[in-house]
Tab-separated table of C-alpha atoms in Angstrom:
chain	number	residue	atom	x	y	z
A	13	GLN	CA	135.800	-69.437	38.871
A	14	THR	CA	137.128	-66.098	37.662
A	15	TYR	CA	133.722	-64.373	37.711
A	16	SER	CA	131.348	-64.906	40.634
A	17	LEU	CA	127.571	-64.698	40.841
A	18	TYR	CA	125.701	-64.682	44.150
A	19	TYR	CA	122.101	-65.366	45.006
A	20	HIS	CA	119.619	-65.083	47.854
A	21	VAL	CA	116.282	-66.869	48.048
A	22	SER	CA	113.424	-65.786	50.327
A	23	SER	CA	109.633	-65.778	50.390
A	24	CYS	CA	109.766	-62.449	48.560
A	25	GLY	CA	111.677	-63.858	45.593
A	26	VAL	CA	115.200	-64.310	44.314
A	27	ILE	CA	118.122	-61.907	43.960
A	28	VAL	CA	121.050	-62.730	41.675
A	29	THR	CA	123.985	-60.342	41.276
A	30	ASN	CA	127.791	-60.255	41.238
A	31	SER	CA	128.176	-58.767	44.731
A	32	TYR	CA	127.258	-60.582	47.929
A	33	CYS	CA	127.566	-57.287	49.826
A	34	HIS	CA	124.878	-55.697	47.660
A	35	ILE	CA	122.529	-58.574	48.487
A	36	ALA	CA	123.284	-58.228	52.195
A	37	LEU	CA	122.675	-54.466	52.020
A	38	VAL	CA	119.220	-55.049	50.560
A	39	CYS	CA	118.167	-58.108	52.560
A	40	GLY	CA	120.104	-57.816	55.788
A	41	SER	CA	121.958	-60.886	56.992
A	42	GLN	CA	124.003	-62.313	59.836
A	43	ILE	CA	127.769	-62.875	59.689
A	44	ASN	CA	128.928	-66.304	58.521
A	45	GLU	CA	132.146	-66.588	60.553
A	46	ALA	CA	134.165	-69.374	58.907
A	47	PRO	CA	133.752	-68.119	55.295
A	48	LEU	CA	134.449	-64.582	56.529
A	49	LEU	CA	137.761	-65.620	58.070
A	50	GLU	CA	138.629	-67.708	55.006
A	51	LYS	CA	138.061	-64.642	52.852
A	52	GLY	CA	140.410	-62.732	55.134
A	53	VAL	CA	143.086	-65.434	55.166
A	54	ARG	CA	143.086	-66.417	51.487
A	55	ARG	CA	140.935	-63.769	49.697
A	56	CYS	CA	138.625	-66.509	48.449
A	57	ILE	CA	135.998	-68.972	49.673
A	58	LEU	CA	136.252	-72.510	48.306
A	59	SER	CA	132.642	-73.471	49.063
A	60	ASN	CA	129.369	-71.938	47.847
A	61	GLU	CA	129.101	-69.926	51.069
A	62	THR	CA	129.789	-66.211	51.600
A	63	PRO	CA	130.549	-64.045	54.663
A	64	PHE	CA	126.768	-63.688	55.077
A	65	LYS	CA	124.291	-66.382	56.003
A	66	ASP	CA	121.603	-67.098	53.385
A	67	VAL	CA	123.715	-65.501	50.620
A	68	TYR	CA	125.347	-68.093	48.368
A	69	LYS	CA	127.839	-68.247	45.518
A	70	LEU	CA	126.945	-69.985	42.284
A	71	CYS	CA	129.724	-72.533	41.723
A	72	SER	CA	131.510	-72.878	38.378
A	73	ASN	CA	129.589	-76.077	37.540
A	74	GLU	CA	126.170	-74.680	38.486
A	75	SER	CA	123.359	-72.677	36.912
A	76	ILE	CA	120.312	-71.111	38.517
A	77	THR	CA	116.846	-71.302	36.968
A	78	ILE	CA	114.140	-68.887	38.113
A	79	ASN	CA	110.400	-69.194	37.483
A	80	THR	CA	109.289	-65.571	37.180
A	81	GLU	CA	105.663	-66.445	37.864
A	82	THR	CA	106.045	-68.570	40.990
A	83	LYS	CA	109.320	-66.898	42.109
A	84	GLU	CA	110.734	-70.350	42.716
A	85	CYS	CA	114.299	-71.202	41.737
A	86	ALA	CA	116.493	-74.242	41.312
A	87	VAL	CA	120.269	-74.586	41.319
A	88	ASN	CA	121.353	-77.174	38.741
A	89	LYS	CA	124.644	-78.991	38.181
A	90	LEU	CA	126.286	-78.526	34.785
A	91	GLU	CA	128.451	-80.861	32.720
A	92	LEU	CA	131.549	-78.834	31.825
A	93	ASN	CA	133.882	-79.416	28.909
A	94	ASP	CA	137.110	-81.099	29.979
A	95	TYR	CA	140.212	-80.070	28.015
A	96	ARG	CA	142.800	-81.816	30.185
A	97	CYS	CA	145.461	-83.766	28.319
A	98	LYS	CA	148.002	-86.455	29.077
A	99	PHE	CA	151.452	-85.212	28.115
A	100	GLU	CA	154.444	-87.508	27.684
A	101	ASN	CA	156.966	-84.838	28.590
A	102	LYS	CA	157.442	-81.205	29.576
A	103	LYS	CA	158.327	-80.026	26.073
A	104	ASP	CA	155.070	-81.340	24.594
A	105	ALA	CA	153.089	-79.732	27.414
A	106	ILE	CA	154.710	-76.310	26.917
A	107	ASN	CA	154.199	-76.467	23.133
A	108	ALA	CA	150.515	-77.359	23.604
A	109	LEU	CA	150.074	-74.472	26.023
A	110	TYR	CA	151.787	-72.093	23.610
A	111	GLU	CA	149.469	-73.128	20.763
A	112	VAL	CA	146.264	-72.578	22.728
A	113	LEU	CA	147.553	-69.273	24.143
A	114	ASP	CA	148.536	-68.115	20.654
A	115	ASN	CA	145.173	-69.093	19.191
A	116	THR	CA	143.078	-67.633	22.018
A	117	SER	CA	144.997	-64.353	22.186
A	118	SER	CA	144.925	-63.849	18.401
A	119	ILE	CA	141.130	-64.233	18.382
A	120	ARG	CA	140.865	-61.786	21.285
A	121	SER	CA	143.087	-59.253	19.514
A	122	LYS	CA	140.782	-59.171	16.482
A	123	TYR	CA	138.086	-57.603	18.655
A	124	ILE	CA	139.911	-56.176	21.686
A	125	ASN	CA	143.349	-54.680	21.097
A	126	ASN	CA	143.373	-51.344	22.946
A	127	VAL	CA	145.099	-52.500	26.125
A	128	PHE	CA	146.156	-50.871	29.376
A	129	HIS	CA	148.565	-53.305	31.027
A	130	PHE	CA	149.830	-52.927	34.592
A	131	LEU	CA	153.412	-54.178	34.441
A	132	THR	CA	155.858	-54.969	37.242
A	133	GLY	CA	159.407	-56.281	37.190
A	134	GLY	CA	158.126	-59.834	37.646
A	135	ILE	CA	157.609	-62.685	35.223
A	136	ASP	CA	153.789	-63.054	35.259
A	137	SER	CA	152.877	-59.597	33.978
A	138	ARG	CA	155.803	-59.753	31.532
A	139	LEU	CA	154.435	-62.947	29.992
A	140	GLU	CA	151.068	-61.319	29.438
A	141	LEU	CA	152.811	-58.291	27.907
A	142	ALA	CA	154.748	-60.653	25.601
A	143	ILE	CA	151.451	-62.145	24.402
A	144	HIS	CA	150.030	-58.666	23.688
A	145	MET	CA	153.191	-57.607	21.835
A	146	HIS	CA	153.160	-60.827	19.806
A	147	ASN	CA	149.672	-59.849	18.612
A	148	ASN	CA	150.667	-56.214	17.866
A	149	ASP	CA	148.082	-54.850	20.306
A	150	ASN	CA	147.898	-51.118	21.030
A	151	ILE	CA	149.499	-51.185	24.489
A	152	SER	CA	149.796	-48.613	27.265
A	153	LEU	CA	151.738	-49.515	30.399
A	154	GLY	CA	151.000	-48.512	33.962
A	155	TYR	CA	152.546	-48.940	37.391
A	156	TRP	CA	151.293	-47.811	40.787
A	157	LYS	CA	153.419	-47.204	43.835
A	158	GLY	CA	152.804	-46.030	47.386
A	159	LYS	CA	155.048	-45.573	50.392
A	160	ASN	CA	154.488	-48.869	52.217
A	161	LEU	CA	153.751	-52.544	51.603
A	162	LEU	CA	150.011	-51.952	51.359
A	163	THR	CA	150.583	-50.752	47.807
A	164	ASN	CA	153.559	-53.090	47.292
A	165	GLY	CA	155.506	-50.816	44.982
A	166	THR	CA	159.281	-50.541	44.544
A	167	GLU	CA	161.626	-48.295	42.607
A	168	GLU	CA	163.213	-51.409	41.075
A	169	ASP	CA	159.868	-52.415	39.532
A	170	ALA	CA	159.131	-48.879	38.367
A	171	GLU	CA	162.511	-48.497	36.652
A	172	ILE	CA	162.129	-51.803	34.775
A	173	VAL	CA	158.672	-50.771	33.547
A	174	ARG	CA	159.968	-47.327	32.508
A	175	LYS	CA	162.866	-48.865	30.574
A	176	ILE	CA	160.644	-51.364	28.722
A	177	SER	CA	158.131	-48.643	27.810
A	178	THR	CA	160.909	-46.371	26.506
A	179	ASP	CA	162.704	-49.039	24.470
A	180	PHE	CA	159.505	-50.330	22.844
A	181	ASN	CA	157.943	-46.866	22.468
A	182	LEU	CA	154.918	-47.716	24.604
A	183	LYS	CA	152.847	-45.135	26.466
A	184	TYR	CA	153.561	-45.277	30.179
A	185	GLU	CA	151.910	-43.760	33.220
A	186	ARG	CA	153.087	-44.053	36.802
A	187	PHE	CA	150.486	-43.572	39.515
A	188	ASP	CA	151.175	-42.355	43.026
A	189	VAL	CA	148.813	-44.127	45.429
A	190	SER	CA	150.418	-42.908	48.662
A	191	GLU	CA	147.686	-42.520	51.255
A	192	GLU	CA	147.564	-42.800	55.026
A	193	PHE	CA	145.921	-46.094	55.941
A	194	LYS	CA	143.507	-44.561	58.428
A	195	ARG	CA	142.220	-42.194	55.758
A	196	SER	CA	141.605	-45.136	53.426
A	197	ILE	CA	139.642	-47.028	56.065
A	198	CYS	CA	137.602	-43.969	57.061
A	199	SER	CA	136.488	-43.504	53.451
A	200	ILE	CA	134.629	-46.844	53.521
A	201	ASP	CA	130.991	-45.997	54.234
A	202	THR	CA	127.552	-47.228	53.182
A	203	GLU	CA	127.638	-45.137	50.006
A	204	ARG	CA	130.947	-46.647	48.915
A	205	VAL	CA	129.774	-50.176	49.746
A	206	GLY	CA	126.634	-49.490	47.719
A	207	LYS	CA	128.821	-48.494	44.764
A	208	TYR	CA	131.602	-51.094	44.937
A	209	GLY	CA	130.266	-53.905	47.140
A	210	GLU	CA	133.039	-56.084	48.569
A	211	PHE	CA	135.537	-54.418	46.202
A	212	ALA	CA	135.458	-51.390	48.529
A	213	SER	CA	138.136	-53.131	50.645
A	214	ILE	CA	140.738	-53.431	47.872
A	215	TYR	CA	144.176	-52.363	49.149
A	216	GLY	CA	142.577	-51.312	52.419
A	217	GLY	CA	140.141	-48.993	50.602
A	218	ASN	CA	142.863	-46.832	49.016
A	219	ASN	CA	141.112	-43.847	47.376
A	220	LYS	CA	143.889	-43.068	44.915
A	221	LEU	CA	143.866	-46.612	43.594
A	222	PHE	CA	140.137	-46.360	42.908
A	223	ASP	CA	140.711	-43.151	40.950
A	224	ILE	CA	143.127	-44.863	38.547
A	225	PHE	CA	140.434	-47.040	36.993
A	226	SER	CA	138.057	-44.185	36.263
A	227	ARG	CA	140.950	-42.513	34.406
A	228	ILE	CA	141.591	-45.527	32.140
A	229	SER	CA	137.970	-46.552	31.534
A	230	ASP	CA	138.334	-45.731	27.822
A	231	LYS	CA	140.594	-48.773	27.344
A	232	GLN	CA	139.044	-51.944	25.902
A	233	LEU	CA	141.058	-54.283	28.111
A	234	VAL	CA	142.856	-53.870	31.447
A	235	GLY	CA	145.489	-56.485	32.250
A	236	PHE	CA	147.643	-57.402	35.244
A	237	GLY	CA	149.255	-60.787	34.568
A	238	TYR	CA	147.170	-62.672	37.111
A	239	LEU	CA	147.058	-66.479	37.179
A	240	GLY	CA	150.558	-66.661	35.727
A	241	GLU	CA	151.478	-68.186	39.076
A	242	THR	CA	149.545	-71.341	38.106
A	243	ILE	CA	152.565	-72.250	35.937
A	244	ARG	CA	155.181	-71.598	38.628
A	245	THR	CA	156.122	-73.550	41.736
A	246	LEU	CA	154.837	-72.538	45.155
A	247	SER	CA	157.617	-71.756	47.646
A	248	GLU	CA	155.499	-72.556	50.724
A	249	LEU	CA	154.617	-75.967	49.316
A	250	ASP	CA	158.231	-76.765	48.458
A	251	ALA	CA	159.408	-75.700	51.919
A	252	SER	CA	156.763	-77.620	53.886
A	253	TYR	CA	156.296	-80.791	51.803
A	254	ARG	CA	157.680	-83.976	53.392
A	255	ASN	CA	157.006	-87.685	53.750
A	256	GLY	CA	153.595	-88.355	55.254
A	257	TYR	CA	152.289	-84.912	54.180
A	258	LYS	CA	148.593	-84.614	55.060
A	259	LEU	CA	145.783	-82.324	54.000
A	260	ASP	CA	145.914	-80.696	57.433
A	261	ASP	CA	149.604	-79.837	56.863
A	262	PHE	CA	148.715	-78.228	53.550
A	263	ILE	CA	145.915	-76.189	55.106
A	264	ARG	CA	147.994	-74.854	57.984
A	265	GLU	CA	151.282	-74.295	56.170
A	266	VAL	CA	150.298	-73.415	52.601
A	267	TYR	CA	146.646	-72.467	52.184
A	268	CYS	CA	146.762	-70.298	55.337
A	269	ARG	CA	150.216	-68.951	54.497
A	270	THR	CA	149.396	-65.333	55.423
A	271	GLY	CA	149.218	-66.314	59.110
A	272	LEU	CA	146.158	-64.185	59.885
A	273	GLU	CA	144.296	-66.988	61.689
A	274	LYS	CA	147.414	-68.095	63.584
A	275	GLU	CA	148.677	-64.821	64.993
A	276	ILE	CA	145.808	-62.320	65.163
A	277	PHE	CA	142.331	-63.817	64.695
A	278	CYS	CA	141.204	-67.271	65.742
A	279	LEU	CA	138.062	-69.332	65.244
A	280	GLU	CA	137.448	-72.733	66.776
A	281	GLY	CA	136.955	-75.440	64.133
A	282	PHE	CA	138.282	-73.244	61.302
A	283	TYR	CA	140.748	-75.834	59.965
A	284	ASP	CA	138.057	-78.545	60.106
A	285	TYR	CA	135.781	-76.296	58.032
A	286	LEU	CA	138.498	-75.851	55.394
A	287	GLU	CA	139.311	-79.564	55.329
A	288	LYS	CA	135.673	-80.497	54.737
A	289	HIS	CA	135.399	-78.298	51.661
A	290	MET	CA	138.784	-79.300	50.277
A	291	LYS	CA	137.858	-82.982	50.479
A	292	ARG	CA	134.754	-82.193	48.473
A	293	LEU	CA	136.864	-80.467	45.810
A	294	ILE	CA	139.248	-83.372	45.318
A	295	ASN	CA	136.525	-85.970	45.800
A	296	CYS	CA	138.346	-87.936	48.493
A	297	SER	CA	137.297	-88.613	52.077
A	298	GLN	CA	140.324	-90.679	53.118
A	299	LEU	CA	142.956	-87.930	53.177
A	300	ASP	CA	143.125	-87.856	56.967
A	301	SER	CA	144.982	-91.153	56.801
A	302	ASP	CA	146.632	-90.990	53.366
A	303	GLU	CA	149.524	-88.864	52.144
A	304	LEU	CA	148.606	-85.796	50.092
A	305	ASN	CA	150.251	-85.906	46.681
A	306	LYS	CA	152.260	-82.767	45.830
A	307	ASP	CA	150.535	-82.373	42.454
A	308	VAL	CA	147.118	-82.522	44.139
A	309	ALA	CA	148.208	-80.018	46.786
A	310	PHE	CA	149.330	-77.551	44.111
A	311	LYS	CA	146.071	-78.001	42.175
A	312	LEU	CA	144.099	-77.254	45.354
A	313	PHE	CA	145.971	-73.994	45.811
A	314	SER	CA	145.583	-73.136	42.132
A	315	ILE	CA	141.797	-73.565	42.431
A	316	SER	CA	141.781	-70.874	45.107
A	317	ARG	CA	143.663	-68.525	42.781
A	318	PHE	CA	140.744	-68.366	40.350
A	319	GLU	CA	138.908	-66.236	42.899
A	320	ALA	CA	141.694	-64.751	45.020
A	321	ASP	CA	143.885	-63.663	42.096
A	322	CYS	CA	141.028	-62.252	40.022
A	323	ILE	CA	139.791	-59.637	42.500
A	324	MET	CA	141.533	-56.742	40.749
A	325	SER	CA	140.357	-57.984	37.346
A	326	ASN	CA	136.764	-58.085	38.541
A	327	PHE	CA	137.126	-54.657	40.123
A	328	ALA	CA	138.462	-53.334	36.795
A	329	ASN	CA	135.365	-54.819	35.154
A	330	LEU	CA	133.312	-52.142	36.896
A	331	TYR	CA	134.992	-49.639	34.571
A	332	SER	CA	136.265	-51.496	31.538
A	333	TYR	CA	136.920	-55.148	30.651
A	334	SER	CA	139.446	-57.421	32.288
A	335	PHE	CA	139.980	-61.142	32.068
A	336	PRO	CA	143.247	-63.031	32.755
A	337	ILE	CA	143.953	-65.184	29.739
A	338	PHE	CA	145.151	-68.034	31.982
A	339	GLY	CA	141.644	-68.162	33.439
A	340	GLN	CA	140.136	-69.286	30.131
A	341	LYS	CA	138.936	-72.841	30.777
A	342	LYS	CA	140.729	-74.577	27.933
A	343	ILE	CA	144.007	-72.945	28.956
A	344	ALA	CA	143.440	-73.634	32.664
A	345	ASP	CA	142.677	-77.303	31.943
A	346	ILE	CA	145.874	-77.738	29.943
A	347	ILE	CA	147.881	-76.144	32.781
A	348	SER	CA	146.247	-78.496	35.286
A	349	SER	CA	147.639	-81.374	33.186
A	350	PHE	CA	151.234	-80.307	33.902
A	351	LYS	CA	153.261	-82.251	36.441
A	352	TYR	CA	154.366	-80.058	39.336
A	353	GLU	CA	158.041	-80.949	38.786
A	354	TRP	CA	157.858	-79.367	35.310
A	355	LEU	CA	157.280	-75.940	36.858
A	356	LYS	CA	160.672	-75.706	38.588
A	357	GLY	CA	162.858	-72.695	37.923
A	358	ASP	CA	159.946	-70.782	36.354
A	359	GLU	CA	160.869	-72.575	33.152
A	360	VAL	CA	157.330	-72.665	31.734
A	361	PRO	CA	156.680	-68.883	31.730
A	362	VAL	CA	160.260	-68.202	30.621
A	363	ARG	CA	159.980	-70.526	27.620
A	364	LEU	CA	156.619	-68.977	26.713
A	365	ILE	CA	158.153	-65.494	26.769
A	366	GLU	CA	160.972	-66.807	24.558
A	367	MET	CA	158.317	-67.959	22.086
A	368	PHE	CA	156.131	-64.836	22.205
A	369	LYS	CA	158.634	-61.973	22.638
A	370	LYS	CA	162.093	-63.119	23.724
A	371	GLU	CA	163.506	-59.558	23.808
A	372	LEU	CA	161.575	-58.959	27.044
A	373	LEU	CA	163.968	-61.316	28.826
A	374	ASP	CA	166.838	-58.876	28.209
A	375	TYR	CA	165.537	-56.759	31.105
A	376	PRO	CA	166.120	-57.421	34.816
A	377	ILE	CA	163.583	-59.626	36.564
A	378	TYR	CA	162.519	-58.390	39.978
A	379	SER	CA	159.676	-60.088	41.800
A	380	HIS	CA	158.399	-59.924	45.400
A	381	HIS	CA	161.355	-57.707	46.332
A	382	ARG	CA	163.880	-60.225	44.995
A	383	SER	CA	166.189	-60.171	41.958
A	384	PHE	CA	166.324	-63.187	39.631
A	385	ALA	CA	168.934	-64.153	37.053
A	386	TYR	CA	167.814	-65.507	33.665
A	387	ASN	CA	169.799	-68.540	32.522
A	388	LYS	CA	169.592	-68.725	28.724
A	389	LYS	CA	170.995	-72.251	28.616
A	390	ASN	CA	168.187	-73.921	30.546
A	391	SER	CA	165.535	-71.169	30.304
A	392	GLN	CA	165.197	-70.933	34.078
A	393	LEU	CA	165.299	-68.199	36.703
A	394	GLN	CA	167.422	-68.323	39.821
A	395	LYS	CA	167.335	-66.228	42.986
A	396	SER	CA	170.581	-64.773	44.278
A	397	MET	CA	172.401	-66.638	47.028
A	398	LYS	CA	171.428	-63.920	49.523
A	399	TYR	CA	167.704	-64.383	48.963
A	400	ARG	CA	167.945	-68.174	48.773
A	401	THR	CA	169.613	-68.117	52.195
A	402	LEU	CA	167.095	-65.699	53.719
A	403	ASP	CA	164.146	-67.683	52.386
A	404	PHE	CA	165.640	-70.895	53.744
A	405	LEU	CA	166.023	-69.311	57.179
A	406	LYS	CA	162.443	-68.052	57.091
A	407	HIS	CA	160.937	-71.489	56.468
A	408	LYS	CA	163.428	-73.191	58.820
A	409	PHE	CA	162.550	-71.038	61.831
A	410	LYS	CA	158.980	-69.959	60.944
A	411	ASP	CA	157.300	-71.428	64.036
A	412	THR	CA	160.097	-70.744	66.496
A	413	PHE	CA	161.109	-67.998	68.905
A	414	ILE	CA	164.016	-67.137	66.590
A	415	TYR	CA	161.621	-66.157	63.774
A	416	LYS	CA	159.812	-63.503	65.802
A	417	THR	CA	162.788	-62.145	67.747
A	418	ILE	CA	165.537	-62.175	65.119
A	419	TYR	CA	164.257	-62.892	61.595
A	420	LEU	CA	161.402	-60.353	61.588
A	421	LYS	CA	163.531	-57.639	63.153
A	422	TYR	CA	166.597	-58.024	60.960
A	423	ALA	CA	166.515	-60.469	58.026
A	424	HIS	CA	162.982	-59.572	56.926
A	425	ASN	CA	163.962	-55.916	56.559
A	426	ILE	CA	166.701	-56.931	54.125
A	427	ILE	CA	164.150	-58.669	51.899
A	428	ARG	CA	161.488	-55.996	52.277
A	429	PRO	CA	162.901	-52.648	53.474
A	430	GLN	CA	159.396	-51.147	53.545
A	431	THR	CA	158.352	-53.343	56.491
A	432	SER	CA	159.647	-50.983	59.177
A	433	GLY	CA	156.136	-49.681	59.936
A	434	ASN	CA	154.320	-53.007	59.788
A	435	ASP	CA	153.930	-53.447	63.533
A	436	GLU	CA	152.359	-49.992	63.834
A	437	ILE	CA	149.958	-50.676	60.938
A	438	ALA	CA	148.968	-54.037	62.463
A	439	LYS	CA	148.222	-52.442	65.837
A	440	GLU	CA	146.256	-49.684	64.139
A	441	CYS	CA	144.194	-52.311	62.279
A	442	ILE	CA	143.386	-54.205	65.479
A	443	ASN	CA	142.385	-50.986	67.249
A	444	ILE	CA	140.065	-50.121	64.352
A	445	VAL	CA	138.466	-53.578	64.515
A	446	LYS	CA	137.962	-53.247	68.262
A	447	GLU	CA	136.406	-49.799	67.852
A	448	LEU	CA	134.038	-51.095	65.179
A	449	GLY	CA	132.796	-53.825	67.480
A	450	VAL	CA	131.723	-55.873	64.476
A	451	LEU	CA	133.212	-59.045	66.007
A	452	LYS	CA	131.897	-58.365	69.515
A	453	ASN	CA	129.231	-61.070	69.364
A	454	SER	CA	131.131	-63.243	66.899
A	455	LYS	CA	132.988	-66.505	67.499
A	456	ILE	CA	136.023	-64.960	65.790
A	457	GLN	CA	138.318	-63.807	68.572
A	458	ILE	CA	141.182	-61.310	68.483
A	459	LYS	CA	144.222	-63.257	69.613
A	460	ASP	CA	147.080	-60.748	69.570
A	461	ASN	CA	147.740	-57.089	68.790
A	462	SER	CA	151.202	-57.688	67.312
A	463	TRP	CA	152.235	-58.030	63.668
A	464	ASN	CA	154.277	-61.248	64.131
A	465	GLY	CA	155.074	-61.497	60.415
A	466	VAL	CA	151.488	-61.744	59.155
A	467	ASP	CA	151.135	-60.458	55.595
A	468	ILE	CA	150.410	-56.769	56.200
A	469	GLY	CA	148.239	-56.415	53.110
A	470	THR	CA	146.087	-59.270	54.425
A	471	ILE	CA	145.627	-57.560	57.807
A	472	ALA	CA	144.739	-54.228	56.191
A	473	THR	CA	142.323	-55.732	53.676
A	474	PHE	CA	140.586	-57.857	56.321
A	475	THR	CA	140.201	-54.724	58.469
A	476	ALA	CA	138.595	-53.048	55.469
A	477	ASP	CA	136.351	-56.124	54.993
A	478	LEU	CA	135.174	-55.770	58.585
A	479	LYS	CA	134.500	-52.054	58.039
A	480	ILE	CA	132.260	-53.054	55.098
A	481	LEU	CA	130.448	-55.587	57.291
A	482	ASN	CA	129.963	-52.943	59.945
A	483	CYS	CA	128.373	-50.591	57.379
A	484	ILE	CA	126.012	-53.343	56.222
A	485	LEU	CA	125.015	-54.388	59.739
A	486	MET	CA	124.377	-50.792	60.758
A	487	GLU	CA	122.228	-50.277	57.669
A	488	SER	CA	120.298	-53.443	58.513
A	489	GLU	CA	119.595	-52.151	62.006
A	490	LYS	CA	118.157	-48.955	60.537
A	491	ASN	CA	115.766	-50.956	58.368
A	492	VAL	CA	114.480	-53.190	61.174
């Protein structure tokens, strides 16, 4: 689900709120290791668990009923509307998606049309901008950039955003979020956790990023373009999928794609924990012996996006209003009806931009530090030969000695020039975790101090998560 509610039940009563950290601060709780590591690896938790024992998430098909007199509560299953369709072909599916997007966005624009949209050079945020422009919304554009991969900014992105804002006469503000990582981490304390809950770890706790949202709180809607990736193929799935593909392969190679649990932290039984909850989601207990269909694998990953990819939207909701339009259930159900093969070449978002505001495709497309060419004949995007080759080499040698000794030192720096300090940041994160001692009595073990290609934003954010946990545990000790 895109919005989460959490609850805690005890003899004293029931607490329901939208922050599990706030519940833990009030009630005190022990660490729940497997969900904690899952949150670190994927930025979501597929089950109803949280990083704290006795604090639970209300699932998307559940409601909670509380008797205010007896203080008793019950969690009930709900029957949800199902808008999935059976499409004969890709063209019909795209047209149906366009119609529901057009209808939903036009209704939204009648009531909410003062928009601050964070744009990049990529296709997802551009599609959302196209929808806003189609509805003649009052749009301001923003872009933030730091000096390393923690803030994931590039001059290529910034220039594309500047050019679009100038040509369409849109207000534009560029934010500098350069901040030393250690300073960000040190700013996470009990007061900040009390204010932001688990959102205190966003981008490693970057103070300048937090300041942005207080400056734009007068806007009715804050947008980012999240969940646009549910209509694009998944490179890790394409690279790893093969005959006899099992759920365990998907978990290790796609769901845990950041590598955090492989290279730095480890927990015995972690993959078994993930497999159990994924089987529940797809309602099948025979996947250990049967091949995992590629469409099902993609849907599993997309389910995780509805929490992982909505973190910034929910953080923005502390100040204004934010909701990714692709998270609206009717739209999400229609997307889940698409065949995976229809998503190749980013054709679906490209055709939607052609329908909503085709002029936006006249500008360069730059995503994840890679340039893409727009082919008008087939409405698809294509990476340059250089990046296709580098990506092939990455997946080919990912689990070999060559990957760590050659690819990460040389080829990776071509794709992402800002990675030169990653090893130092990774070591700094591990040292911080060791100093905190929050995992001292935990089953989660620190495996290695080296970067080894793990997504650096994942390492930094998980370090910030552990700093939050440390604050909560220390506060609990005071109250004992």
